[in-house]
């Protein structure tokens, strides 16, 4: 029984900091999702009244709500809100098919303009004479044509959102939670193996570890959190690059 409680105590000690970090990340993500739903709800009223939306109105609502909830407005983009609105429109059984198509075309137009403006801003930034490794001006036309050619695929792309809305989203907290669990168990096992070894050593070493169990657990927990954060970042970055 003592061995069982020792194992539980070791796991709890090592997992305390990763758990705190996970809960913090999760609460931040939940807060952002809550704000997104509120923004979509507000803009849905305007769509329901058949009033045309503009990028300015969407961005203004984003700025207002992120300020109310004390969130950086860069965490929520116009395109993300448009995608959520498209998903809501497609999945709404109360909307007439003709009206639904009109709304989707309007949202498609807003999305395209947003993408085009973002591309122009990026090109303007990347072609500045003072920028290191500035891109060649001859590539500008190709980049503009590329974004124009994607216009016809936008609605098809958005329809995929509805098919995949029940799938688990690739949130940072999901990665962190899974990796933190694995890292905590791994370091806890290594700690227990090490404890059995240092118990069999001389009394001085054994006494040192017994007196400093709390600090050893704290250091182990911190190391676990750091390693988990590193692996989470690498995993998230790899998956993001793979989706491009």
GROMACS .gro file of C-alpha atoms in nm:
model
  244
    1UNK     CA    1   0.000   0.000   0.000
    2UNK     CA    2   0.286   0.237   0.085
    3UNK     CA    3   0.442   0.168  -0.256
    4UNK     CA    4   0.111   0.250  -0.424
    5UNK     CA    5   0.081   0.585  -0.245
    6UNK     CA    6   0.447   0.653  -0.323
    7UNK     CA    7   0.378   0.605  -0.694
    8UNK     CA    8   0.070   0.828  -0.683
    9UNK     CA    9   0.260   1.095  -0.491
   10UNK     CA   10   0.548   1.090  -0.739
   11UNK     CA   11   0.315   1.124  -1.038
   12UNK     CA   12   0.119   1.405  -0.869
   13UNK     CA   13   0.438   1.588  -0.776
   14UNK     CA   14   0.592   1.566  -1.123
   15UNK     CA   15   0.266   1.640  -1.305
   16UNK     CA   16   0.166   1.947  -1.102
   17UNK     CA   17   0.333   2.215  -1.318
   18UNK     CA   18   0.240   2.054  -1.656
   19UNK     CA   19  -0.119   2.025  -1.532
   20UNK     CA   20  -0.127   2.392  -1.433
   21UNK     CA   21   0.012   2.494  -1.773
   22UNK     CA   22  -0.241   2.270  -1.952
   23UNK     CA   23  -0.534   2.421  -1.759
   24UNK     CA   24  -0.408   2.772  -1.836
   25UNK     CA   25  -0.376   2.701  -2.210
   26UNK     CA   26  -0.715   2.529  -2.217
   27UNK     CA   27  -0.887   2.821  -2.042
   28UNK     CA   28  -0.734   3.064  -2.293
   29UNK     CA   29  -0.854   2.853  -2.587
   30UNK     CA   30  -1.202   2.818  -2.438
   31UNK     CA   31  -1.216   3.194  -2.390
   32UNK     CA   32  -1.122   3.254  -2.754
   33UNK     CA   33  -1.385   3.002  -2.870
   34UNK     CA   34  -1.644   3.176  -2.654
   35UNK     CA   35  -1.561   3.513  -2.811
   36UNK     CA   36  -1.578   3.362  -3.161
   37UNK     CA   37  -1.925   3.223  -3.093
   38UNK     CA   38  -2.037   3.563  -2.963
   39UNK     CA   39  -1.903   3.738  -3.274
   40UNK     CA   40  -2.072   3.486  -3.505
   41UNK     CA   41  -2.399   3.527  -3.313
   42UNK     CA   42  -2.392   3.906  -3.353
   43UNK     CA   43  -2.308   3.892  -3.724
   44UNK     CA   44  -2.570   3.621  -3.783
   45UNK     CA   45  -2.840   3.875  -3.694
   46UNK     CA   46  -2.723   4.101  -3.975
   47UNK     CA   47  -2.719   3.809  -4.219
   48UNK     CA   48  -3.067   3.709  -4.101
   49UNK     CA   49  -3.192   4.060  -4.176
   50UNK     CA   50  -3.044   4.024  -4.529
   51UNK     CA   51  -2.803   4.310  -4.477
   52UNK     CA   52  -2.474   4.270  -4.657
   53UNK     CA   53  -2.164   4.229  -4.443
   54UNK     CA   54  -1.831   4.397  -4.508
   55UNK     CA   55  -1.480   4.323  -4.389
   56UNK     CA   56  -1.488   4.649  -4.194
   57UNK     CA   57  -1.795   4.543  -3.994
   58UNK     CA   58  -1.653   4.199  -3.917
   59UNK     CA   59  -1.319   4.342  -3.804
   60UNK     CA   60  -1.494   4.608  -3.595
   61UNK     CA   61  -1.700   4.347  -3.410
   62UNK     CA   62  -1.385   4.140  -3.357
   63UNK     CA   63  -1.202   4.441  -3.214
   64UNK     CA   64  -1.495   4.526  -2.986
   65UNK     CA   65  -1.543   4.177  -2.844
   66UNK     CA   66  -1.173   4.097  -2.802
   67UNK     CA   67  -1.137   4.425  -2.615
   68UNK     CA   68  -1.433   4.336  -2.390
   69UNK     CA   69  -1.284   3.995  -2.310
   70UNK     CA   70  -0.926   4.130  -2.291
   71UNK     CA   71  -0.798   3.910  -2.575
   72UNK     CA   72  -0.549   4.014  -2.843
   73UNK     CA   73  -0.751   4.082  -3.158
   74UNK     CA   74  -0.483   3.905  -3.363
   75UNK     CA   75  -0.602   3.578  -3.205
   76UNK     CA   76  -0.923   3.597  -3.413
   77UNK     CA   77  -0.909   3.675  -3.785
   78UNK     CA   78  -1.175   3.791  -4.028
   79UNK     CA   79  -1.134   3.473  -4.231
   80UNK     CA   80  -1.193   3.253  -3.925
   81UNK     CA   81  -1.520   3.433  -3.855
   82UNK     CA   82  -1.625   3.404  -4.220
   83UNK     CA   83  -1.552   3.031  -4.212
   84UNK     CA   84  -1.766   2.993  -3.900
   85UNK     CA   85  -2.045   3.194  -4.064
   86UNK     CA   86  -2.027   2.973  -4.375
   87UNK     CA   87  -2.046   2.664  -4.157
   88UNK     CA   88  -2.348   2.807  -3.972
   89UNK     CA   89  -2.518   2.897  -4.301
   90UNK     CA   90  -2.463   2.559  -4.467
   91UNK     CA   91  -2.581   2.363  -4.164
   92UNK     CA   92  -2.891   2.581  -4.100
   93UNK     CA   93  -3.200   2.379  -4.209
   94UNK     CA   94  -3.434   2.679  -4.175
   95UNK     CA   95  -3.273   2.879  -4.457
   96UNK     CA   96  -3.422   2.857  -4.806
   97UNK     CA   97  -3.181   2.709  -5.061
   98UNK     CA   98  -3.186   3.022  -5.277
   99UNK     CA   99  -3.119   3.254  -4.983
  100UNK     CA  100  -2.848   3.021  -4.859
  101UNK     CA  101  -2.667   3.041  -5.195
  102UNK     CA  102  -2.687   3.422  -5.195
  103UNK     CA  103  -2.541   3.438  -4.842
  104UNK     CA  104  -2.262   3.197  -4.935
  105UNK     CA  105  -2.174   3.404  -5.243
  106UNK     CA  106  -2.157   3.720  -5.030
  107UNK     CA  107  -1.936   3.551  -4.771
  108UNK     CA  108  -1.723   3.407  -5.050
  109UNK     CA  109  -1.670   3.757  -5.189
  110UNK     CA  110  -1.571   3.894  -4.846
  111UNK     CA  111  -1.334   3.603  -4.787
  112UNK     CA  112  -1.171   3.648  -5.128
  113UNK     CA  113  -1.122   4.022  -5.079
  114UNK     CA  114  -0.970   3.959  -4.736
  115UNK     CA  115  -0.729   3.701  -4.881
  116UNK     CA  116  -0.639   3.933  -5.169
  117UNK     CA  117  -0.572   4.229  -4.940
  118UNK     CA  118  -0.362   4.012  -4.709
  119UNK     CA  119  -0.158   3.890  -5.007
  120UNK     CA  120  -0.104   4.247  -5.128
  121UNK     CA  121   0.005   4.357  -4.779
  122UNK     CA  122   0.251   4.068  -4.757
  123UNK     CA  123   0.388   4.141  -5.105
  124UNK     CA  124   0.426   4.509  -5.022
  125UNK     CA  125   0.618   4.418  -4.709
  126UNK     CA  126   0.835   4.158  -4.882
  127UNK     CA  127   0.926   4.382  -5.180
  128UNK     CA  128   1.051   4.678  -4.980
  129UNK     CA  129   1.401   4.779  -5.096
  130UNK     CA  130   1.529   4.790  -4.738
  131UNK     CA  131   1.410   4.435  -4.661
  132UNK     CA  132   1.678   4.167  -4.641
  133UNK     CA  133   1.621   3.898  -4.907
  134UNK     CA  134   1.336   4.098  -5.065
  135UNK     CA  135   1.145   3.897  -5.325
  136UNK     CA  136   1.173   3.978  -5.696
  137UNK     CA  137   0.908   4.210  -5.841
  138UNK     CA  138   0.847   3.958  -6.119
  139UNK     CA  139   0.689   3.720  -5.864
  140UNK     CA  140   0.414   3.966  -5.769
  141UNK     CA  141   0.197   3.888  -6.072
  142UNK     CA  142   0.225   3.514  -6.007
  143UNK     CA  143   0.120   3.558  -5.644
  144UNK     CA  144  -0.184   3.768  -5.739
  145UNK     CA  145  -0.289   3.515  -6.005
  146UNK     CA  146  -0.253   3.236  -5.752
  147UNK     CA  147  -0.498   3.395  -5.508
  148UNK     CA  148  -0.743   3.478  -5.790
  149UNK     CA  149  -0.739   3.117  -5.911
  150UNK     CA  150  -0.836   2.997  -5.565
  151UNK     CA  151  -1.155   3.203  -5.567
  152UNK     CA  152  -1.365   2.936  -5.739
  153UNK     CA  153  -1.262   2.677  -5.481
  154UNK     CA  154  -1.357   2.877  -5.170
  155UNK     CA  155  -1.714   2.750  -5.124
  156UNK     CA  156  -1.604   2.388  -5.178
  157UNK     CA  157  -1.332   2.446  -4.921
  158UNK     CA  158  -1.584   2.586  -4.672
  159UNK     CA  159  -1.824   2.297  -4.723
  160UNK     CA  160  -1.550   2.067  -4.597
  161UNK     CA  161  -1.567   2.256  -4.266
  162UNK     CA  162  -1.916   2.120  -4.201
  163UNK     CA  163  -1.808   1.762  -4.277
  164UNK     CA  164  -1.519   1.792  -4.036
  165UNK     CA  165  -1.684   2.000  -3.759
  166UNK     CA  166  -1.731   1.692  -3.538
  167UNK     CA  167  -1.366   1.594  -3.566
  168UNK     CA  168  -1.133   1.687  -3.282
  169UNK     CA  169  -0.971   2.022  -3.346
  170UNK     CA  170  -0.594   2.056  -3.350
  171UNK     CA  171  -0.569   2.275  -3.044
  172UNK     CA  172  -0.238   2.336  -2.871
  173UNK     CA  173  -0.390   2.217  -2.541
  174UNK     CA  174  -0.471   1.877  -2.696
  175UNK     CA  175  -0.110   1.828  -2.799
  176UNK     CA  176   0.017   1.959  -2.467
  177UNK     CA  177  -0.217   1.736  -2.265
  178UNK     CA  178  -0.121   1.417  -2.450
  179UNK     CA  179   0.251   1.489  -2.444
  180UNK     CA  180   0.238   1.603  -2.079
  181UNK     CA  181   0.072   1.276  -1.977
  182UNK     CA  182   0.337   1.070  -2.155
  183UNK     CA  183   0.626   1.280  -2.021
  184UNK     CA  184   0.490   1.276  -1.664
  185UNK     CA  185   0.454   0.897  -1.664
  186UNK     CA  186   0.799   0.854  -1.819
  187UNK     CA  187   0.976   1.080  -1.568
  188UNK     CA  188   0.773   0.932  -1.279
  189UNK     CA  189   0.884   0.581  -1.379
  190UNK     CA  190   1.246   0.694  -1.408
  191UNK     CA  191   1.219   0.866  -1.067
  192UNK     CA  192   1.082   0.551  -0.902
  193UNK     CA  193   1.356   0.340  -1.059
  194UNK     CA  194   1.613   0.593  -0.939
  195UNK     CA  195   1.461   0.595  -0.589
  196UNK     CA  196   1.502   0.220  -0.561
  197UNK     CA  197   1.866   0.259  -0.661
  198UNK     CA  198   1.957   0.545  -0.426
  199UNK     CA  199   1.781   0.371  -0.135
  200UNK     CA  200   2.036   0.094  -0.169
  201UNK     CA  201   2.329   0.340  -0.163
  202UNK     CA  202   2.497   0.481   0.146
  203UNK     CA  203   2.294   0.655   0.415
  204UNK     CA  204   2.419   1.005   0.328
  205UNK     CA  205   2.282   0.997  -0.029
  206UNK     CA  206   1.961   0.826   0.080
  207UNK     CA  207   1.907   1.082   0.356
  208UNK     CA  208   1.971   1.372   0.114
  209UNK     CA  209   1.703   1.253  -0.129
  210UNK     CA  210   1.456   1.188   0.152
  211UNK     CA  211   1.500   1.539   0.293
  212UNK     CA  212   1.474   1.706  -0.047
  213UNK     CA  213   1.190   1.505  -0.201
  214UNK     CA  214   0.979   1.819  -0.240
  215UNK     CA  215   1.247   2.014  -0.428
  216UNK     CA  216   1.339   1.715  -0.641
  217UNK     CA  217   0.973   1.675  -0.734
  218UNK     CA  218   0.950   2.048  -0.811
  219UNK     CA  219   1.255   2.036  -1.037
  220UNK     CA  220   1.123   1.721  -1.204
  221UNK     CA  221   0.788   1.890  -1.260
  222UNK     CA  222   0.956   2.196  -1.411
  223UNK     CA  223   1.172   1.984  -1.641
  224UNK     CA  224   0.863   1.789  -1.748
  225UNK     CA  225   0.678   2.112  -1.830
  226UNK     CA  226   0.973   2.246  -2.031
  227UNK     CA  227   1.018   1.924  -2.228
  228UNK     CA  228   0.644   1.902  -2.286
  229UNK     CA  229   0.635   2.260  -2.411
  230UNK     CA  230   0.924   2.191  -2.650
  231UNK     CA  231   0.770   1.872  -2.790
  232UNK     CA  232   0.428   2.041  -2.818
  233UNK     CA  233   0.575   2.329  -3.017
  234UNK     CA  234   0.764   2.094  -3.250
  235UNK     CA  235   0.457   1.873  -3.301
  236UNK     CA  236   0.227   2.168  -3.367
  237UNK     CA  237   0.477   2.326  -3.607
  238UNK     CA  238   0.526   1.997  -3.796
  239UNK     CA  239   0.151   1.944  -3.838
  240UNK     CA  240   0.101   2.307  -3.945
  241UNK     CA  241   0.370   2.275  -4.210
  242UNK     CA  242   0.223   1.944  -4.327
  243UNK     CA  243  -0.119   2.102  -4.384
  244UNK     CA  244   0.020   2.377  -4.609
   0.00000   0.00000   0.00000
